[in-house]
XYZ file of N, CA and C in Angstrom:
357
model
N 14.618 14.318 10.658
C 14.034 13.936 9.387
C 12.743 12.886 9.993
N 12.313 12.622 9.542
C 10.944 11.738 9.803
C 10.818 10.487 8.904
N 10.789 8.974 9.462
C 10.377 7.865 8.307
C 11.543 7.099 7.813
N 11.670 6.429 6.764
C 12.450 5.384 6.149
C 12.334 5.631 5.337
N 13.436 5.034 4.409
C 13.395 5.416 3.089
C 12.708 3.759 2.564
N 13.067 2.592 3.153
C 12.253 0.840 2.838
C 11.070 0.790 3.711
N 10.591 0.269 3.170
C 9.183 -0.224 3.945
C 8.785 -1.649 3.647
N 8.325 -2.098 4.439
C 7.784 -3.599 4.026
C 6.253 -3.902 4.507
N 5.559 -4.180 3.482
C 3.800 -5.159 4.063
C 4.358 -6.232 3.622
N 4.184 -6.952 4.580
C 4.309 -8.579 4.342
C 3.286 -9.307 4.212
N 2.008 -8.655 4.562
C 0.614 -9.341 4.277
C -0.099 -8.702 3.340
N -0.314 -8.863 2.845
C -1.657 -8.637 1.559
C -2.336 -9.051 1.230
N -3.779 -8.668 1.120
C -4.771 -9.447 0.306
C -6.011 -8.362 0.166
N -6.436 -8.132 -1.045
C -7.552 -7.765 -1.594
C -8.757 -8.878 -1.485
N -9.937 -8.631 -0.624
C -11.125 -9.255 -0.521
C -11.558 -9.283 -2.027
N -12.453 -10.650 -2.524
C -12.773 -11.045 -3.665
C -14.481 -9.977 -3.711
N -14.928 -9.704 -2.877
C -16.352 -9.146 -2.667
C -16.616 -7.746 -2.016
N -17.432 -7.473 -1.927
C -17.858 -6.267 -1.335
C -19.449 -5.639 -1.082
N -19.522 -5.101 0.209
C -21.503 -4.870 -0.020
C -21.119 -3.261 0.949
N -22.083 -2.657 0.134
C -22.311 -1.393 0.445
C -22.191 -0.503 -1.216
N -22.092 0.775 -0.758
C -21.373 1.763 -2.403
C -20.342 1.801 -2.323
N -20.122 1.529 -3.768
C -18.868 1.957 -4.397
C -18.421 3.164 -4.558
N -17.655 4.038 -4.303
C -16.314 3.398 -3.900
C -15.792 3.653 -2.827
N -16.465 3.918 -2.022
C -16.529 4.044 -0.509
C -16.212 2.552 0.214
N -17.315 1.698 -0.045
C -17.311 0.825 0.397
C -16.812 -0.643 -0.124
N -16.018 -0.290 -0.996
C -15.169 -0.915 -1.812
C -14.173 -2.107 -1.057
N -14.281 -3.195 -0.969
C -12.921 -4.052 -0.222
C -11.673 -3.519 -0.957
N -10.774 -3.114 0.038
C -9.465 -2.749 -0.373
C -8.029 -2.653 0.268
N -7.149 -2.244 -0.096
C -6.121 -2.373 0.349
C -5.263 -1.032 0.279
N -4.673 -0.083 1.565
C -4.127 0.908 1.127
C -3.109 1.058 1.749
N -1.892 2.248 0.971
C -0.644 2.338 1.674
C -1.066 4.012 1.588
N -0.798 4.247 3.308
C -1.380 5.636 3.252
C 0.355 6.249 4.104
N 0.796 7.203 3.078
C 2.284 7.661 2.721
C 2.271 8.894 3.644
N 3.154 8.935 4.438
C 3.346 10.697 4.948
C 4.620 10.778 4.504
N 4.860 12.262 3.673
C 6.229 12.499 3.344
C 6.211 14.316 4.368
N 6.320 14.193 5.437
C 7.086 15.503 6.370
C 8.225 15.931 5.942
N 9.061 15.860 5.039
C 9.818 16.551 4.532
C 9.826 17.724 3.682
N 10.876 18.214 3.258
C 10.701 19.260 2.043
C 10.886 18.982 1.047
N 11.364 17.873 0.462
C 11.404 17.302 -0.600
C 10.448 16.078 -1.032
N 9.984 16.323 -2.529
C 9.000 15.542 -3.084
C 9.794 14.041 -2.818
N 8.663 13.133 -2.355
C 9.242 11.477 -2.856
C 8.437 10.685 -3.579
N 9.532 10.134 -4.468
C 9.619 9.505 -5.505
C 9.474 7.909 -4.736
N 8.359 7.421 -5.061
C 7.774 6.127 -4.232
C 7.871 5.003 -5.310
N 8.972 3.873 -5.104
C 8.565 2.955 -6.250
C 7.955 1.302 -5.288
N 6.944 0.862 -5.514
C 6.439 -0.655 -4.945
C 6.493 -1.319 -6.004
N 7.329 -2.656 -5.127
C 7.147 -3.770 -6.004
C 6.594 -5.018 -5.121
N 5.487 -5.317 -5.822
C 4.237 -6.936 -5.475
C 5.350 -8.475 -5.568
N 5.029 -8.867 -4.634
C 5.596 -10.208 -4.555
C 4.595 -10.943 -4.378
N 4.503 -12.477 -4.805
C 3.966 -13.361 -4.910
C 4.446 -14.939 -4.485
N 3.679 -15.641 -3.819
C 3.821 -16.502 -3.536
C 4.197 -17.664 -4.577
N 3.383 -17.548 -6.049
C 3.908 -18.464 -6.900
C 3.981 -17.684 -8.352
N 4.883 -16.604 -7.974
C 5.177 -16.175 -9.274
C 6.502 -15.398 -9.226
N 6.863 -14.625 -10.094
C 8.150 -13.641 -9.810
C 7.347 -12.403 -9.298
N 8.009 -11.197 -8.744
C 7.650 -10.330 -8.022
C 7.198 -9.297 -9.688
N 6.341 -8.585 -9.590
C 5.896 -7.364 -10.631
C 5.695 -5.908 -9.790
N 6.041 -5.139 -11.044
C 6.596 -3.711 -10.383
C 7.643 -3.566 -11.223
N 8.361 -2.194 -10.955
C 8.133 -1.462 -10.086
C 6.848 -0.709 -10.422
N 6.340 -0.018 -9.585
C 4.991 1.117 -9.680
C 5.423 2.043 -9.048
N 5.017 3.635 -9.683
C 5.609 4.418 -9.132
C 4.474 5.844 -9.043
N 4.558 6.042 -7.411
C 3.462 7.166 -7.131
C 4.543 8.475 -6.246
N 4.144 9.444 -6.542
C 4.771 10.733 -6.188
C 3.978 10.946 -4.835
N 4.953 11.417 -3.573
C 3.920 12.125 -2.364
C 4.664 13.314 -2.710
N 4.061 14.799 -2.823
C 4.309 15.783 -2.432
C 5.012 16.233 -1.069
N 5.864 17.312 -1.145
C 6.926 17.553 0.148
C 5.378 18.076 1.072
N 5.640 17.601 2.309
C 4.638 18.264 3.611
C 3.365 17.671 3.163
N 3.103 16.796 2.563
C 1.800 15.922 2.057
C 1.447 14.367 2.594
N 0.580 14.044 2.385
C -0.174 12.664 2.429
C -0.594 12.186 1.528
N -0.008 11.103 1.223
C -1.213 10.340 -0.039
C -1.614 8.589 0.358
N -2.748 8.565 0.402
C -3.682 7.257 -0.023
C -3.494 6.621 -1.215
N -3.024 5.694 -1.311
C -2.966 4.949 -2.550
C -3.437 3.080 -2.277
N -4.528 3.153 -3.227
C -5.307 1.814 -2.812
C -4.287 1.182 -4.014
N -4.091 -0.519 -3.256
C -3.706 -1.159 -4.316
C -4.243 -1.818 -4.855
N -5.507 -1.961 -4.754
C -6.886 -2.114 -5.825
C -6.773 -1.398 -7.601
N -5.413 -0.307 -7.273
C -5.646 0.261 -8.690
C -4.374 -0.391 -9.479
N -3.748 -1.274 -8.894
C -2.576 -2.087 -9.453
C -3.098 -3.460 -10.240
N -2.497 -3.988 -11.157
C -3.225 -5.207 -11.563
C -2.732 -6.465 -10.479
N -3.971 -6.422 -9.505
C -3.357 -7.467 -8.273
C -4.827 -8.190 -8.383
N -4.500 -9.362 -8.499
C -5.945 -10.480 -8.373
C -6.449 -9.994 -6.974
N -7.631 -10.019 -7.029
C -8.753 -10.093 -5.605
C -8.585 -11.561 -5.184
N -8.429 -11.633 -3.961
C -8.666 -12.972 -3.394
C -7.369 -13.973 -3.553
N -6.029 -13.262 -3.670
C -4.514 -13.302 -4.168
C -3.790 -12.756 -3.106
N -2.975 -13.604 -1.980
C -2.020 -13.394 -1.380
C -1.046 -12.444 -2.210
N -0.040 -11.307 -1.567
C 0.824 -10.730 -1.771
C 1.435 -10.275 -0.616
N 2.439 -9.505 -1.184
C 3.438 -8.275 0.050
C 4.065 -7.736 -0.870
N 4.378 -6.697 -0.194
C 5.156 -5.100 -0.896
C 6.215 -4.584 -0.543
N 7.318 -4.205 -1.071
C 8.433 -3.557 -0.422
C 8.284 -2.040 -1.120
N 8.177 -1.121 -0.468
C 7.947 0.383 -0.672
C 9.711 1.021 -0.424
N 9.900 1.355 -1.877
C 11.463 2.086 -1.502
C 10.660 3.839 -1.978
N 11.674 4.756 -1.221
C 11.285 6.337 -1.669
C 12.700 6.663 -1.609
N 12.506 8.055 -2.132
C 13.715 8.868 -2.493
C 14.568 9.689 -1.322
N 13.275 9.987 -0.062
C 13.496 10.513 0.805
C 12.543 9.673 2.182
N 12.926 9.651 3.565
C 12.216 9.226 4.206
C 10.639 9.337 4.368
N 9.800 8.462 4.595
C 8.426 8.640 4.688
C 8.050 7.931 5.857
N 7.020 7.764 6.187
C 6.111 6.689 7.130
C 5.333 6.132 6.469
N 4.601 5.107 6.189
C 3.970 4.408 5.325
C 3.167 3.169 6.527
N 1.822 3.399 6.416
C 0.614 2.929 7.065
C 0.145 1.966 6.298
N -0.781 0.525 6.585
C -1.400 -0.135 5.810
C -2.616 -0.633 6.577
N -3.425 -0.139 5.258
C -4.990 -0.289 6.137
C -5.449 -1.358 5.260
N -6.976 -2.321 5.885
C -7.272 -3.401 4.875
C -8.808 -2.660 5.221
N -9.857 -2.708 4.026
C -11.058 -2.568 4.204
C -11.973 -3.994 3.936
N -12.339 -4.617 4.740
C -12.682 -5.864 4.586
C -14.377 -5.916 4.335
N -14.956 -5.254 3.555
C -16.634 -5.176 3.223
C -17.412 -6.130 2.765
N -16.870 -7.396 2.758
C -17.867 -8.572 2.216
C -19.279 -8.808 3.078
N -18.521 -8.343 4.090
C -20.069 -8.749 4.905
C -20.862 -7.405 5.320
N -22.241 -7.364 5.636
C -22.491 -5.932 6.305
C -22.145 -5.534 7.141
N -21.375 -5.974 8.316
C -20.815 -5.635 9.497
C -19.293 -5.606 9.036
N -18.373 -4.542 8.485
C -17.499 -4.749 7.878
C -16.326 -4.764 8.665
N -15.151 -4.693 8.323
C -13.966 -4.846 9.228
C -12.648 -4.090 8.691
N -12.199 -3.094 9.526
C -11.060 -2.256 9.108
C -10.001 -2.567 9.753
N -8.715 -2.885 8.960
C -7.555 -3.149 9.872
C -6.806 -2.344 9.533
N -5.845 -1.869 10.175
C -4.756 -1.123 9.826
C -3.415 -0.941 10.606
N -2.568 -1.013 10.285
C -1.136 -0.962 10.897
C -0.229 -0.532 10.443
N 0.970 0.008 11.146
C 1.918 0.624 10.516
C 2.730 -0.563 9.769
N 3.347 -0.340 8.557
C 4.206 -1.090 7.506
C 5.901 -1.413 8.422
N 6.348 -2.248 8.170
C 7.757 -2.577 8.827
C 8.914 -1.614 8.038
N 9.280 -0.614 8.867
C 10.322 0.105 8.384
C 11.634 -0.788 8.323
N 12.536 -0.442 7.076
C 13.987 -1.013 7.271
C 15.096 -0.028 7.070
N 16.076 0.061 7.784
C 16.857 0.743 7.874
C 18.386 0.493 7.030
N 18.428 1.002 6.077
C 19.764 0.588 5.392
C 20.967 0.588 5.670
């Protein structure tokens, strides 16, 4: 099996503005989830804040032997606000975290593997 059932993204932030054509160049954060297994992955995302109780859980399905790129912009997360996310899956998956910051004409793309947690 490839991956882990629990992942943490400790640093989240969706920039408040964007330049360039939407939706391609809209500033965003994404969780890229790889399910290399033979069973569907039922994903649960919980969002943590610096100044309030967590929100969620929100749910996503990733079919077997597929990948899903999930934009945090699709959740009720205010832009310009720090957050973190815990991702739990029914089967082992791999999670990568990506941010497109297009506030300036010279765009920035940041990506990193999320932190896997072995239970």
